[in-house]
Coordinates of C-alpha atoms in Angstrom, one line a residue:
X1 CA -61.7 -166.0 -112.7
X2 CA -61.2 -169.6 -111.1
X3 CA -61.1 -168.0 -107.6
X4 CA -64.6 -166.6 -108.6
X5 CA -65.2 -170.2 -109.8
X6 CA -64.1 -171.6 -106.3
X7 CA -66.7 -169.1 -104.5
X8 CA -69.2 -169.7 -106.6
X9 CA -69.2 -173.5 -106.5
X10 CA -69.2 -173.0 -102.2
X11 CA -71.9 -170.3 -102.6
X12 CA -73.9 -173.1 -104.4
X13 CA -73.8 -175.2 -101.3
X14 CA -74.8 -171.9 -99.2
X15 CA -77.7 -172.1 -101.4
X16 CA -78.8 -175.6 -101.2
X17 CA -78.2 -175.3 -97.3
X18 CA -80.5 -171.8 -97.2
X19 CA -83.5 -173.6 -98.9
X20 CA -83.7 -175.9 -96.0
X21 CA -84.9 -172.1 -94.0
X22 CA -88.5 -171.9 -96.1
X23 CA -89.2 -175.3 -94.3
X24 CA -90.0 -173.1 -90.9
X25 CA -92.6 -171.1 -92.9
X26 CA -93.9 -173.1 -95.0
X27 CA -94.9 -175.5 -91.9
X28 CA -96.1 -172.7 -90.4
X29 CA -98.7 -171.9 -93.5
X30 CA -99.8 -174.9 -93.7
X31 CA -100.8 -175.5 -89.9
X32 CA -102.4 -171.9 -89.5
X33 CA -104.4 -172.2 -92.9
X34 CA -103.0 -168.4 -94.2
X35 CA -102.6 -169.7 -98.1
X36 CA -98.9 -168.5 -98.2
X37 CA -97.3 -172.4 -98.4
X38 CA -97.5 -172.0 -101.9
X39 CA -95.1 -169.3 -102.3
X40 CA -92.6 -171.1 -99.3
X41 CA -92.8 -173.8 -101.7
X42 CA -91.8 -172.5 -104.8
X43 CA -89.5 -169.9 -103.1
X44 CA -87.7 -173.1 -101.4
X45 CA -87.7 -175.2 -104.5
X46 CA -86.5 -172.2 -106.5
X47 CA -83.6 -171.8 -104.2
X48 CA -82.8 -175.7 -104.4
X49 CA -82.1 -175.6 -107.8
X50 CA -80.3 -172.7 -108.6
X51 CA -77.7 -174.0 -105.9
X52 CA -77.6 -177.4 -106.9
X53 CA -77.5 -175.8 -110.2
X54 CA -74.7 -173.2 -109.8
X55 CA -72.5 -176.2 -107.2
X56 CA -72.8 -178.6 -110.1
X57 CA -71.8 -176.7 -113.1
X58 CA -69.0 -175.6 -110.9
X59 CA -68.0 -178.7 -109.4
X60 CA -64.7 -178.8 -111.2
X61 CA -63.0 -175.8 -109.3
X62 CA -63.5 -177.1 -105.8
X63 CA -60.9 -177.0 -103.8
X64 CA -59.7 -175.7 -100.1
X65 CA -60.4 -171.7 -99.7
X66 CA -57.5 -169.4 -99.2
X67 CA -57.7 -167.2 -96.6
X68 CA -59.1 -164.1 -98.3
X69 CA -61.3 -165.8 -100.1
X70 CA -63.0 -166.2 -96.9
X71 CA -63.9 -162.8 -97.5
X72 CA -65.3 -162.9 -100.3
X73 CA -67.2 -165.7 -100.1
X74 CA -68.8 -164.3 -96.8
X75 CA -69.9 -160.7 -98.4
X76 CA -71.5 -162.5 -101.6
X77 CA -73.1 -165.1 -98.9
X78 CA -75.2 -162.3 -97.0
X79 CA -75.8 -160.6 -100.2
X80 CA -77.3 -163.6 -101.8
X81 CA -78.9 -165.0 -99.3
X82 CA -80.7 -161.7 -98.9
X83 CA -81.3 -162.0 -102.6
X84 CA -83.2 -165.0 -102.2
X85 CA -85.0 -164.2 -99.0
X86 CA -87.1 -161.6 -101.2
X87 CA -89.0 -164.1 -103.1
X88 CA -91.6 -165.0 -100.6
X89 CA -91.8 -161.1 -99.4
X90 CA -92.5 -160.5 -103.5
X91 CA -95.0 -163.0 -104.1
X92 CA -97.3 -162.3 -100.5
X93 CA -97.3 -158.7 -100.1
X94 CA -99.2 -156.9 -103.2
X95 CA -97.5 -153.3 -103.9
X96 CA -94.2 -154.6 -102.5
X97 CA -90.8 -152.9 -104.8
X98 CA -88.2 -155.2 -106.0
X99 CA -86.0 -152.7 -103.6
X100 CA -88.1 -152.8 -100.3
X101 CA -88.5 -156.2 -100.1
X102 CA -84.6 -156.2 -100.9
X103 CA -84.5 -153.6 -97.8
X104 CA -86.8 -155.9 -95.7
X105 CA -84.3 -159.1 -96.6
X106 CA -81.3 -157.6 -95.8
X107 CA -82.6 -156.0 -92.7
X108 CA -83.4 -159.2 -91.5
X109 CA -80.2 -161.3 -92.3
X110 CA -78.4 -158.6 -91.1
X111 CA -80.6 -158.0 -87.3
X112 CA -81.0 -154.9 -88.1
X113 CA -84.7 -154.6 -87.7
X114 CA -85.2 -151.9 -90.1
X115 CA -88.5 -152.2 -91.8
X116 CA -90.2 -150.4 -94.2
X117 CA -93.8 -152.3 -94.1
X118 CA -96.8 -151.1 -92.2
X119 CA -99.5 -153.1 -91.5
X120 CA -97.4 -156.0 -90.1
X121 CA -100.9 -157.3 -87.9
X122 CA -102.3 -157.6 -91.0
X123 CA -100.1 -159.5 -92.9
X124 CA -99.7 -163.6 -93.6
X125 CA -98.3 -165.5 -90.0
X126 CA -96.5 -167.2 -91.9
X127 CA -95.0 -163.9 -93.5
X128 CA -94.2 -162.5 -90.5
X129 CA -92.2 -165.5 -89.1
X130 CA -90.1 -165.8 -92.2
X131 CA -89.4 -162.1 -91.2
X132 CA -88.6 -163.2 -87.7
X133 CA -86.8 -166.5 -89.2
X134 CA -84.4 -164.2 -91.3
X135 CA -83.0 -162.6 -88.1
X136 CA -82.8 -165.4 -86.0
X137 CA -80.6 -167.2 -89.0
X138 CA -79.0 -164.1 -89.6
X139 CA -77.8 -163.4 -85.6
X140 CA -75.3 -166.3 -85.4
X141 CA -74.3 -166.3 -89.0
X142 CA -75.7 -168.0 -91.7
X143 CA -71.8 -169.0 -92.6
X144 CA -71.3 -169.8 -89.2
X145 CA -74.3 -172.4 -89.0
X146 CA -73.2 -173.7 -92.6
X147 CA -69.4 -174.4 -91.3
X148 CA -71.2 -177.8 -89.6
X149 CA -72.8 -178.7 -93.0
X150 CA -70.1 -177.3 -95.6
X151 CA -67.3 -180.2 -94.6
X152 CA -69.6 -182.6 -96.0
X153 CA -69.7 -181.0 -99.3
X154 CA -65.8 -180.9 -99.2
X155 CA -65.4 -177.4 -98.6
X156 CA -63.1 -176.6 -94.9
X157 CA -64.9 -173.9 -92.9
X158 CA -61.9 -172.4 -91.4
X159 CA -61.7 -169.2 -93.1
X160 CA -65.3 -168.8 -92.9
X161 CA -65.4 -168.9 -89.0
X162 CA -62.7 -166.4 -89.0
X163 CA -64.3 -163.8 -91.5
X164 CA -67.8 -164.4 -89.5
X165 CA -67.0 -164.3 -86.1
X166 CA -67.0 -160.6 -84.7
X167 CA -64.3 -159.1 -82.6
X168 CA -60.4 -158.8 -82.1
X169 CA -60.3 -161.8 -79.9
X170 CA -62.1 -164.1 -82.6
X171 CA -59.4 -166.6 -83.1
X172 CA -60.2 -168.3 -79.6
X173 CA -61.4 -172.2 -79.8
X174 CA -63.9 -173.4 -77.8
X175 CA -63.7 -176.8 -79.4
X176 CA -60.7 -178.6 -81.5
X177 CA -62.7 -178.5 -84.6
X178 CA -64.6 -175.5 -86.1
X179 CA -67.3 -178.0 -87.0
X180 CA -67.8 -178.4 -83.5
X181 CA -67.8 -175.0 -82.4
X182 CA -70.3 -174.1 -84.7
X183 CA -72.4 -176.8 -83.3
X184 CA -72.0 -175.7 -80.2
X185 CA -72.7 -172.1 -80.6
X186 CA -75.9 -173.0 -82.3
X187 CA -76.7 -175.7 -79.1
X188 CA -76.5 -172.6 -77.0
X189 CA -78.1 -169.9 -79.0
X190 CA -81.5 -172.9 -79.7
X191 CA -81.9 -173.6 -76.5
X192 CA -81.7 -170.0 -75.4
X193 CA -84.4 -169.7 -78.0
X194 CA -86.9 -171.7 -77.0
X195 CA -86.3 -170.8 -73.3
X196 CA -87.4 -167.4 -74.4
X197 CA -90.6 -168.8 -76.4
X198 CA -91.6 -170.6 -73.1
X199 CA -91.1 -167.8 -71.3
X200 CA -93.2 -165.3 -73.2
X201 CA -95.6 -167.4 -73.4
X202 CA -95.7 -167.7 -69.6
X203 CA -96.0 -163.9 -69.8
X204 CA -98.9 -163.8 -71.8
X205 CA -98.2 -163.6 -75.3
X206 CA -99.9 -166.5 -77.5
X207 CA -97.1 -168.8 -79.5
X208 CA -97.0 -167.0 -82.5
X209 CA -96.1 -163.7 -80.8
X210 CA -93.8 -165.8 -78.4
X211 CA -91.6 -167.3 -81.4
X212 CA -91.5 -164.2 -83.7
X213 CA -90.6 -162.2 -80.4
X214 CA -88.3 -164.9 -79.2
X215 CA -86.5 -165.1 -82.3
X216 CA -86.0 -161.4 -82.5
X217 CA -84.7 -161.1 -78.7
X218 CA -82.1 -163.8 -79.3
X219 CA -81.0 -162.3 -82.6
X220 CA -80.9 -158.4 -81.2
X221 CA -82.7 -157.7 -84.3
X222 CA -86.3 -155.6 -83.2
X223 CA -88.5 -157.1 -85.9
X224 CA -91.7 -157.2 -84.3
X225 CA -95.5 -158.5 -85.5
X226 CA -97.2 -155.0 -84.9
X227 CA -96.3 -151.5 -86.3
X228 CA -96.3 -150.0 -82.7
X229 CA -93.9 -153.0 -81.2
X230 CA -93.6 -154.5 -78.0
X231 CA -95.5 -150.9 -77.2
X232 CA -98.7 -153.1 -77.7
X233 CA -98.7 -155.6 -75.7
X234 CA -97.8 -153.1 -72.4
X235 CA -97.0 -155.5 -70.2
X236 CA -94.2 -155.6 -67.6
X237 CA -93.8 -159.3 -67.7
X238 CA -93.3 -159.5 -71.4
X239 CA -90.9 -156.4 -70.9
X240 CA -88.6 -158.2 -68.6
X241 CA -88.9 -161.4 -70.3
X242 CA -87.1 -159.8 -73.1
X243 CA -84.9 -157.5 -71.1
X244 CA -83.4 -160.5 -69.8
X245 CA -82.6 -162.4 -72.8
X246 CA -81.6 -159.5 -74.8
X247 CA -78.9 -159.0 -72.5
X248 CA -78.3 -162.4 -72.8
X249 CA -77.9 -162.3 -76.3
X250 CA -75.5 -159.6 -75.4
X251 CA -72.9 -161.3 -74.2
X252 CA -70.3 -163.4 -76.4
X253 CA -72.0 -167.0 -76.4
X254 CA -68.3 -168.6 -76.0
X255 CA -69.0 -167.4 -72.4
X256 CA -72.1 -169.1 -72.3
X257 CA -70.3 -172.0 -73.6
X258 CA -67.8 -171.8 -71.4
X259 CA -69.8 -171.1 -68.5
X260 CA -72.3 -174.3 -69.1
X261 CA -68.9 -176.3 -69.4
X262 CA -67.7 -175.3 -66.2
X263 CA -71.3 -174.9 -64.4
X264 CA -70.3 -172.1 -63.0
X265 CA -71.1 -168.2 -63.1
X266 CA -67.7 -166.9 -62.0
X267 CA -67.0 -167.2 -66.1
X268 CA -69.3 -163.9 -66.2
X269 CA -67.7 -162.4 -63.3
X270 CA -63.9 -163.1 -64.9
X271 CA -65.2 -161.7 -68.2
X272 CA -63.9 -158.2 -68.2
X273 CA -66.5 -157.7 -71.4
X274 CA -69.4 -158.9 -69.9
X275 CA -69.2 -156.8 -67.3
X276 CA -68.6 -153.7 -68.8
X277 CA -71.8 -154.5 -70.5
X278 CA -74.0 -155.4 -67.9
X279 CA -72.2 -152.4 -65.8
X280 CA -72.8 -149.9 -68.7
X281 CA -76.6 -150.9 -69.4
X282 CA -77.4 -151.3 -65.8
X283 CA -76.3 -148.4 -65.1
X284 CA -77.4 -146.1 -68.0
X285 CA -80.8 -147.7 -67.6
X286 CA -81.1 -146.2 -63.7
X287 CA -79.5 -143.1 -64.9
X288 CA -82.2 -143.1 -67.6
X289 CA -85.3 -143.5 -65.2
X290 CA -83.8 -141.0 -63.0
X291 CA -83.5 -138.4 -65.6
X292 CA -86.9 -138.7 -67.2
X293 CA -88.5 -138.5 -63.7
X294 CA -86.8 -135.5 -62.9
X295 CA -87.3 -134.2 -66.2
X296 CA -91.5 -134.7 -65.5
X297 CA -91.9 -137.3 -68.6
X298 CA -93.3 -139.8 -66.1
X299 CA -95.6 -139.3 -62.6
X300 CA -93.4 -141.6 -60.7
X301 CA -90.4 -143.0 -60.4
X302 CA -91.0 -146.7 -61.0
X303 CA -93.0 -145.8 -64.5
X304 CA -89.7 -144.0 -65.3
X305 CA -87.4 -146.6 -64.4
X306 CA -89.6 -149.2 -66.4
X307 CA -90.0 -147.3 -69.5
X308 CA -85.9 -146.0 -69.7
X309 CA -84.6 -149.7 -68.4
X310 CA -86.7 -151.3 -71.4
X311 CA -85.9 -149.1 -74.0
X312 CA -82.2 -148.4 -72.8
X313 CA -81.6 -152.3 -72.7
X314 CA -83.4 -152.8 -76.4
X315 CA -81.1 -150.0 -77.9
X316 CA -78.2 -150.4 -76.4
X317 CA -78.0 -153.9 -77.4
X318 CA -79.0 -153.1 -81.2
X319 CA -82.5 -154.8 -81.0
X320 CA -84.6 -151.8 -81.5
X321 CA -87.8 -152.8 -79.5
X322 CA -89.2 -149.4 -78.0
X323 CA -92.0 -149.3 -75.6
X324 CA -92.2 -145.8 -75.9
X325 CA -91.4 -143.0 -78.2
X326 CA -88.3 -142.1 -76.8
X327 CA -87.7 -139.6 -79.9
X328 CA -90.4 -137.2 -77.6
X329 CA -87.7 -137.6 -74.7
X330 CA -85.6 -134.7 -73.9
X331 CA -82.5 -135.2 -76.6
X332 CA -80.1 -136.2 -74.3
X333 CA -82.1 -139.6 -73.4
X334 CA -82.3 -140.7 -77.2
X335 CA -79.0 -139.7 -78.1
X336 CA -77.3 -141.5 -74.9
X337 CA -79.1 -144.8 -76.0
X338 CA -78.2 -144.4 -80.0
X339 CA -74.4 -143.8 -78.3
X340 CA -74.8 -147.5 -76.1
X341 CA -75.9 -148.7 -79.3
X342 CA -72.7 -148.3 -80.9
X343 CA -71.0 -150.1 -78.0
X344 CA -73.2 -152.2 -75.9
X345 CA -72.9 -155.8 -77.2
X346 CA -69.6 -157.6 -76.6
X347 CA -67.6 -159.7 -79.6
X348 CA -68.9 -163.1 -80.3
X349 CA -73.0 -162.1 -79.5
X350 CA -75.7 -161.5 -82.0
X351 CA -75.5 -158.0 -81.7
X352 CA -74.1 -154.7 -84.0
X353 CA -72.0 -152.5 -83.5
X354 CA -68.2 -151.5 -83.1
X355 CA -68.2 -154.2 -79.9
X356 CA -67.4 -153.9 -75.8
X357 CA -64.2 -155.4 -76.4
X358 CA -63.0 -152.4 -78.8
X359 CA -64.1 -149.9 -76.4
X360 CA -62.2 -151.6 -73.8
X361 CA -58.8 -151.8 -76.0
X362 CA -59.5 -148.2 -77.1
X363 CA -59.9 -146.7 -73.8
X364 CA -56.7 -149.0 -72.2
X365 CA -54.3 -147.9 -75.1
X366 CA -55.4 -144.6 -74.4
X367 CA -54.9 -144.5 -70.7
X368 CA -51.7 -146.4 -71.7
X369 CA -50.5 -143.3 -73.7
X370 CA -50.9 -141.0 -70.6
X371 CA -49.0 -143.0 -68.5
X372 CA -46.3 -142.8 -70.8
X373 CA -45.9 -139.2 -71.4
X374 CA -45.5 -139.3 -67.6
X375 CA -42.7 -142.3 -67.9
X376 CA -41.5 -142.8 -71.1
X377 CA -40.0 -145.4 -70.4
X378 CA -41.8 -147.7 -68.1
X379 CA -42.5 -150.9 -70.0
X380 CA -46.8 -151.2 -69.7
X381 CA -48.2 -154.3 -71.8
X382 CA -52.1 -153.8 -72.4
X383 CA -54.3 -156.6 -70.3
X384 CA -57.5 -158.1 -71.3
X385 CA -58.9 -160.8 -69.2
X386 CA -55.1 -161.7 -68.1
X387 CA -53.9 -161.9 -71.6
X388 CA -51.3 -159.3 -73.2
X389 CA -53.4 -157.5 -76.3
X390 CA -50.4 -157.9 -79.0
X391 CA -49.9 -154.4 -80.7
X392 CA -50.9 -155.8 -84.2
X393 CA -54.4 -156.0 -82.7
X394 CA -54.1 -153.1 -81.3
X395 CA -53.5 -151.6 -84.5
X396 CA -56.5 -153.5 -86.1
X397 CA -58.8 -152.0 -83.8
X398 CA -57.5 -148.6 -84.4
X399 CA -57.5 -149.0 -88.1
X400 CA -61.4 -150.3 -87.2
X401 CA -62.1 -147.5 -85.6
X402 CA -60.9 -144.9 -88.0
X403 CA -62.9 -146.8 -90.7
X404 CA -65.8 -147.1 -89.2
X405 CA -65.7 -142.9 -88.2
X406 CA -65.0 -142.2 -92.1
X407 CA -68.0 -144.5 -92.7
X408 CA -70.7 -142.8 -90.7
X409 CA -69.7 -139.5 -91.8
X410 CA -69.1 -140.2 -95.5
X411 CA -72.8 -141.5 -95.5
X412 CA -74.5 -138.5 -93.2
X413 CA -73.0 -136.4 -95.6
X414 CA -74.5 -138.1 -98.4
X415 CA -77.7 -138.7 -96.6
X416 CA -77.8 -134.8 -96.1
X417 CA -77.3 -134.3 -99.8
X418 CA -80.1 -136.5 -100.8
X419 CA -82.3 -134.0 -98.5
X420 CA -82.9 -135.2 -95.3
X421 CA -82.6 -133.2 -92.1
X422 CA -79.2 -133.5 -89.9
X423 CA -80.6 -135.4 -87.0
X424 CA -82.3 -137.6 -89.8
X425 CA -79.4 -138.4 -91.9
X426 CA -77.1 -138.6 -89.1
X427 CA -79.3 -141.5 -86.6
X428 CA -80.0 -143.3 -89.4
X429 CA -76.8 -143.8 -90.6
X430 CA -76.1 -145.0 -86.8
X431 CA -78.9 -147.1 -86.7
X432 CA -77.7 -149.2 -90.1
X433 CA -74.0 -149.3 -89.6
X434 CA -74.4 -150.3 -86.2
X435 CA -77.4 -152.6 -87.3
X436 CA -80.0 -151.4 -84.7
X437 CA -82.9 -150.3 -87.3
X438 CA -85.0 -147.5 -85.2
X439 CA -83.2 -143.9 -85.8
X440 CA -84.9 -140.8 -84.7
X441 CA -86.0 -137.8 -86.3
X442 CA -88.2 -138.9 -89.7
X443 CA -87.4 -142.9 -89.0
X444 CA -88.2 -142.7 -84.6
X445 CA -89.5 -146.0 -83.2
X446 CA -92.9 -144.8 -84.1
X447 CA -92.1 -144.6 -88.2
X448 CA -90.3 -146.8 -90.6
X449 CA -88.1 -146.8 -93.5
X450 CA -90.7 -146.2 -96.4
X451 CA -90.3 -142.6 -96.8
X452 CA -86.8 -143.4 -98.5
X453 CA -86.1 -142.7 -101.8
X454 CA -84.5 -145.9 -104.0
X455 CA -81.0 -144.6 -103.8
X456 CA -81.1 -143.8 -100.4
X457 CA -82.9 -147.4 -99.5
X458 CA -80.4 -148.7 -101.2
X459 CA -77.3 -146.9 -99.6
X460 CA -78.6 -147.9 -96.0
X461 CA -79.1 -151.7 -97.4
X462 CA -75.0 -151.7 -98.1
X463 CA -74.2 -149.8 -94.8
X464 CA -76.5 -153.0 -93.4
X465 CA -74.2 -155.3 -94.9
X466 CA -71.1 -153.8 -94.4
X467 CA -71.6 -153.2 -90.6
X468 CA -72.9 -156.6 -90.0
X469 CA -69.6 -157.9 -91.4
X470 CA -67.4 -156.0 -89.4
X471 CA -66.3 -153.0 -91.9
X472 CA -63.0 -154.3 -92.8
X473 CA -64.2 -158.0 -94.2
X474 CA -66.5 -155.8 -96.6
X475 CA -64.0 -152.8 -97.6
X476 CA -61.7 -155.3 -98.4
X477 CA -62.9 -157.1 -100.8
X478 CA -63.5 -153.6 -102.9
X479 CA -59.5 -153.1 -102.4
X480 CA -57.6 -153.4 -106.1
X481 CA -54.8 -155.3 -104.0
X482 CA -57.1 -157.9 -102.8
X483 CA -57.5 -158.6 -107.1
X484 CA -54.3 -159.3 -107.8
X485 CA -52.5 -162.8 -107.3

């Protein structure tokens, strides 16, 4: 119970720290004149005082956080957080479930992208850049971003970082102090941000579509402000505007933070991870546009290549923009990019899934085994970026990976029982674990999630959360073990 006590007290400072996010919105409202600042307001207020509320009555438990209760404290963050992000959603859009606009929270926070409004030209600006907002707080962490604040509230961030931060290489510093890595992480990942705005704006796109779109790009989440996406706007430049900084937002921002320190772009170039991205996308982009043009889907080759490179780059790094239906493609195209989705982002960026770096380790210790049924015993340490992989994170990775394979099929099994068809169930179970939000079959990037049933909206929501948070920092928490002292 006091360990509940502890979390509860540092969750109160989450929320006091979370209702400084309906500022951005409620701004917004009152600028553009769409009558929504009132429900910012109270949203924001309401948040205020049931942290200040919950960090007060629980002031007298505060003290340092163990190590797993990093854990903890990280999956009841996202899920309140979430929790609170609904309030606006409930009070501006009429007909809106407690459950969707739970759906619509959690998709955000989590960049997923999943959405199960329609409509979205219609509805409040202000509405749609709280959308927007959720994902961009959402792509670095919200715990990650708090670590700056939570010191001053006498809580260490440590543990959080740790829980947060994706990938089996996340106990590198960039800074001495965590406080200062999250500062410098967030430096980076702002300025990338409104280099993006700018620049889609350049392209065209007035500044309400540039900083919804901008915020989405940098989070790799694929909220957009129209039902048919960046589809609407069909315009090269804004299509490699995005393409760019999606990539960008690819790769693990300690390499941008590395590479600004050192001013130079070898970093990339040294960064086995980064280039396997950039590699794998580049290349599965012109293999794309090849295919489709041979295949007839396009008159020329150049269409091709512009249609697959867009859509390749947007799945692949879990955004889930789509200029086209790609669901009408021949079914080795859509499967191919909800495959790169799984693997296309590298440890340490905004995006989902299992991580570059995993592949990498996966496909080295595999290669590794071969070698030594050839020669038992030749001595063959596994190399990452010059660095001996110990075999304890070897181990985690494969102890990830089994997890997350018993997680997909567990809930395409259950997804198939609920009634939907295989290719159904099993893309959009991809699409949430891995946290793109387009699927295919009944949930392509020309539908939405609103044909769910509660149970199944609800099931995807949790698949959300537990594949934003890595698998393992959400399974463990439901361990008895991790309940005893």
């Amino acid at each position: 119970m006091n360990r509940l006590l502890v979390i509860a007290h540092v969750l109160g400072g989450l929320l006091m720290v979370f209702a400084a996010t309906f500022v951005l919105p409620l701004a917004w409202s009152l600028v553009v004149g769409d009558g929504t600042h009132v429900s910012f307001f109270l949203s924001g207020i309401g948040c205020l005082v049931a942290g200040a509320l919950m960090w007060a009555a629980t002031r007298p438990y505060r003290r340092e956080l163990e190590p797993r209760d990093g854990a903890l404290l990280v999956v009841l963050g996202w899920l309140l957080m979430s929790l609170a992000g609904t309030a606006p959603l409930l009070l501006e859009i009429p007909g809106l479930s407690f459950t969707d606009a739970c759906f619509e929270s959690i998709a955000g926070l989590t960049t997923t992208g999943a959405t199960v409004l329609s409509g979205l030209e219609h509805l409040p600006q202000s509405v749609n850049v709280w959308r927007h907002a959720l994902q961009w707080y959402g792509g670095m962490g919200i715990i990650v971003m708090a670590v700056a604040i939570l010191p001053m509230l006498g809580v260490g961030g440590m543990q959080l970082f740790k829980a947060e931060m994706p990938g089996p290489l996340k106990e590198r510093k960039l800074t001495p102090r965590i406080t200062q890595t999250a500062k410098a992480l967030w430096l980076i990942y702002i300025g990338l941000t409104l280099a993006c705005i700018l620049a889609l704006h350049w392209a065209g796109l007035d500044w309400f579509e540039a900083v919804c779109h901008a915020f989405s790009a940098l989070a790799l989440g694929g909220f957009s402000t129209r039902d048919a996406s960046v589809m609407s706007f069909e315009s090269p430049a804004v299509e490699a505007v995005l393409s760019g900084f999606m990539l960008l937002a690819a790769l693990n921002f300690s390499t941008h933070f590395l590479a600004l320190r050192e001013r130079s772009l070898r970093v990339y170039l040294h960064d086995i991870e980064a280039r396997a991205v950039i590699g794998l996308v580049l290349a599965s982009s012109a293999g794309l546009g090849a295919y489709l043009y041979f295949e007839g889907q396009y008159p020329s080759f150049v269409e091709a290549l512009r249609h697959a490179a867009f859509n390749t780059i947007s799945l692949s790094t879990s955004t889930g923009f789509s200029t086209q239906d790609y669901a009408s493609w021949p079914a080795f195209a859509p499967l191919w990019m909800l495959f790169l989705a799984c693997v296309g982002s590298s440890a340490g960026s905004t995006g989902g899934g299992i991580k570059m770096i995993r592949a990498l380790v996966l496909l080295k210790q595999t290669r590794r085994e071969l070698n030594r049924l050839v020669h038992p015993r030749a001595i063959a340490p596994l190399v990452i970026n010059g660095h001996v992989v110990e075999n304890r994170i070897i181990f985690a990775v494969l102890g990830y990976m089994l997890l997350w394979g018993v997680t997909h099929i567990v809930l395409t099994f259950v997804m198939l029982a609920t009634g939907l068809d295989f290719m159904s169930a099993f893309s959009v179970v991809v699409a949430a674990v891995n946290n793109l939000g387009p699927a295919l079959g009944q949930f392509g990037p020309t539908g939405n999630y609103a044909p769910l049933s509660d149970f199944q909206t609800w099931l995807l929501a949790i698949a959300m959360v537990a594949g934003r948070l890595e698998l393992l920092t959400f399974y463990v928490v439901l361990m008895p073990a991790f309940w005893r002292r």
